[in-house]
Amino acid sequence: MDRFVPRAIPSTLADRVQRWRGWDDKGRPIPPENWPGRRALRGEVVMPGLEMLHTDDEGREWWMRVSAAPLRDDGGQLVGTCSVIQDITELKRAEQHLREADRRKDEFLATLAHELRNPLAPISHGLQILKRTVHGDDSARRSQEMLERQVNHMVRMVDDLLEVSRITTGKVQLRKEVVDLNNVLQGVAAASHAVMESGGHQLRLELPAETLLLPADPVRLAQMVTNLLNNAAKYTDPGGHVVLAAWAEGAQAVISVRDDGIGIPAALLDRIFDMFMQVDRGGRQGQGGLGIGLTLVRSLVEMHGGSVQALSEGPGQGSELRLRLPLPAHAPADASAHAPADVPSLPGPAAGAQSGDAPAFGRILVVDDNADAADTLSMLLGLLGAEVEIARDGPGALAMHDAFRPDVVLLDIGLPGMDGLEVARRIRARQGRDQVLLIALTGWGQEDDLRRSREAGMDHHLVKPVSFDTLERLLRSLRTSA
Ligand code: ADP
């Protein structure tokens, strides 16, 4: 104490006071009159105290936790304070290291997921090509199907990874609208058909008779419920029963996914929502997964102002996962519900159209520096009857654009030299080329990226790996609207 607070507490010497700094929980500096010792002198007990930073004579920084309480005499008269100053420098240093490590982990996961997406695009395109062109024997067909299943599984895991790192860095924004809960749940149940069937499970729907309208992001809502249904299928032995139910409970809508599967030990019911948390089932893991599905669900439901809870009687007794979402006090009467859409189109001007007499899908320019991705995509588009050219970098794209006069340009954004956004801007600046349709194809699909795409003049923004069905549907819808 002699080192930190020589000559009395609280120090009244200005140069001593200046060595101490404290901040409130919003990061605002706390003035000396509100430091713990002074507050105790006014009769307040300051426990568990404030974290304060002390700079010593050599300029070294020490973190202190300062608590204080008033001292009173027998008559209750305030006669002084008792301050406890605890050196927490080590603790703060460890905390900082942890935070730094955590940040690096998030960064690594984001990069990892992003980089893994790139090879996945050509692989899944290649598979689609094989499916459409190679008609081999039974075993060839079976291997194709197996490859497709496994690639889809990998795409899902990589998507989850990317998603979780976006959420932890606060980059996910909800696009809320008024949704009809039954509508969304029916859509999700239909989409889960394949998963349930491959596990030999029966899925039953128990939906409320009344229409429940609530403000939610329909895509995210579907994503949460899909996640729960996938888990129910995964953690239930073949031939199980899964029930997707919903009901109103007070001011909340409850969505429940119940199974008669392997259950969850009581001690872990809360912890399964933690990142990377998986129940140790003595080597019976083998279900494939990263332990982030429920972390995602919890983050998304909390962003909606709701909560998630796991219930289980224990191992072998099945599980139930419940989502709770706030219902509006007065459900709007004229609400229209939207089914989740997987083709995000960019609102704004220049929803470009193609020239009238284009053949099949017209002329398409594919721009991607990943040769495999460009080649497989152009082969696939060729199969659909489009005339396709490829460019591998920005300047090449511009030259090819001028020579080939495409109706549609599929533009990768991360290109060497000149990025796809700049290519888009320059194409837009060319005389009379405001009619060409520009579609961004990229690994990044955050709000910011979408906005930048739009500002650069893109009409659509698809996140890799784009399912070929999505692309085909988009091209078809554009052709019919042309
Ligand atoms: P993953 O399924 O990838 O392991 P999740 O975050 O989705 O990750 O789930 C975390 C853990 O919670 C799982 O590993 C599993 O042990 C447990 N779990 C989730 N859903 C169920 C369920 N319906 N029945 C039994 N256990 C479950």
CSV table of C-alpha atoms and ligand atoms in Angstrom, one decimal, residues 157 160 227-228 231-236 257 259 261-265 271-274 276-281 285 287-297 312 318-321, ligand 1:
chain,number,residue,atom,x,y,z
A,157,MET,CA,-21.1,-28.0,-41.7
A,160,ASP,CA,-22.8,-23.6,-39.8
A,227,ASN,CA,-31.5,-27.7,-36.9
A,228,LEU,CA,-33.7,-29.1,-34.2
A,231,ASN,CA,-30.7,-33.3,-34.3
A,232,ALA,CA,-33.9,-35.3,-33.5
A,233,ALA,CA,-33.2,-37.5,-36.5
A,234,LYS,CA,-29.5,-37.8,-35.7
A,235,TYR,CA,-29.9,-38.7,-32.1
A,236,THR,CA,-32.7,-41.2,-32.5
A,257,VAL,CA,-39.3,-30.7,-31.4
A,259,ASP,CA,-38.1,-37.4,-30.2
A,261,GLY,CA,-34.2,-41.0,-29.1
A,262,ILE,CA,-31.1,-41.4,-27.0
A,263,GLY,CA,-31.9,-38.5,-24.7
A,264,ILE,CA,-29.7,-36.1,-22.9
A,265,PRO,CA,-28.2,-36.5,-19.4
A,271,ARG,CA,-24.6,-27.1,-21.5
A,272,ILE,CA,-25.5,-28.5,-24.9
A,273,PHE,CA,-26.0,-25.0,-26.2
A,274,ASP,CA,-22.4,-24.0,-25.5
A,276,PHE,CA,-18.5,-27.1,-29.6
A,277,MET,CA,-20.3,-28.9,-26.8
A,278,GLN,CA,-21.2,-32.5,-27.6
A,279,VAL,CA,-22.4,-35.1,-25.2
A,280,ASP,CA,-19.7,-37.8,-24.6
A,281,ARG,CA,-21.5,-41.0,-25.4
A,285,GLN,CA,-20.3,-40.0,-31.3
A,287,GLN,CA,-22.9,-38.8,-35.9
A,288,GLY,CA,-20.9,-36.1,-37.7
A,289,GLY,CA,-21.3,-32.6,-36.5
A,290,LEU,CA,-19.2,-29.8,-34.9
A,291,GLY,CA,-21.3,-29.1,-31.8
A,292,ILE,CA,-22.4,-25.7,-33.0
A,293,GLY,CA,-25.9,-26.3,-34.3
A,294,LEU,CA,-27.5,-25.6,-30.9
A,295,THR,CA,-25.2,-22.6,-30.3
A,296,LEU,CA,-26.5,-21.2,-33.5
A,297,VAL,CA,-30.1,-21.9,-32.5
A,312,SER,CA,-35.1,-34.9,-21.2
A,318,GLY,CA,-35.9,-39.1,-25.7
A,319,SER,CA,-35.5,-35.4,-25.8
A,320,GLU,CA,-37.5,-32.3,-26.3
A,321,LEU,CA,-36.2,-28.9,-27.5
B,1,ADP,P1,-23.8,-31.5,-33.1
B,1,ADP,O1,-25.2,-32.2,-33.4
B,1,ADP,O2,-23.1,-31.1,-34.3
B,1,ADP,O3,-23.0,-32.3,-32.2
B,1,ADP,P2,-25.4,-29.5,-31.7
B,1,ADP,O4,-25.0,-28.2,-31.1
B,1,ADP,O5,-26.5,-29.5,-32.6
B,1,ADP,O6,-24.1,-30.2,-32.3
B,1,ADP,O7,-25.8,-30.4,-30.4
B,1,ADP,C1,-24.9,-30.5,-29.3
B,1,ADP,C2,-25.1,-31.8,-28.6
B,1,ADP,O8,-26.4,-31.9,-28.0
B,1,ADP,C3,-25.0,-33.0,-29.6
B,1,ADP,O9,-23.7,-33.4,-29.8
B,1,ADP,C4,-25.8,-34.1,-28.9
B,1,ADP,O10,-25.0,-34.8,-28.0
B,1,ADP,C5,-26.8,-33.3,-28.1
B,1,ADP,N1,-28.2,-33.3,-28.7
B,1,ADP,C6,-28.7,-32.3,-29.5
B,1,ADP,N2,-30.0,-32.6,-29.8
B,1,ADP,C7,-30.2,-33.8,-29.3
B,1,ADP,C8,-31.4,-34.7,-29.3
B,1,ADP,N3,-32.5,-34.4,-30.0
B,1,ADP,N4,-31.3,-35.9,-28.6
B,1,ADP,C9,-30.2,-36.2,-27.9
B,1,ADP,N5,-29.1,-35.4,-27.9
B,1,ADP,C10,-29.1,-34.2,-28.5
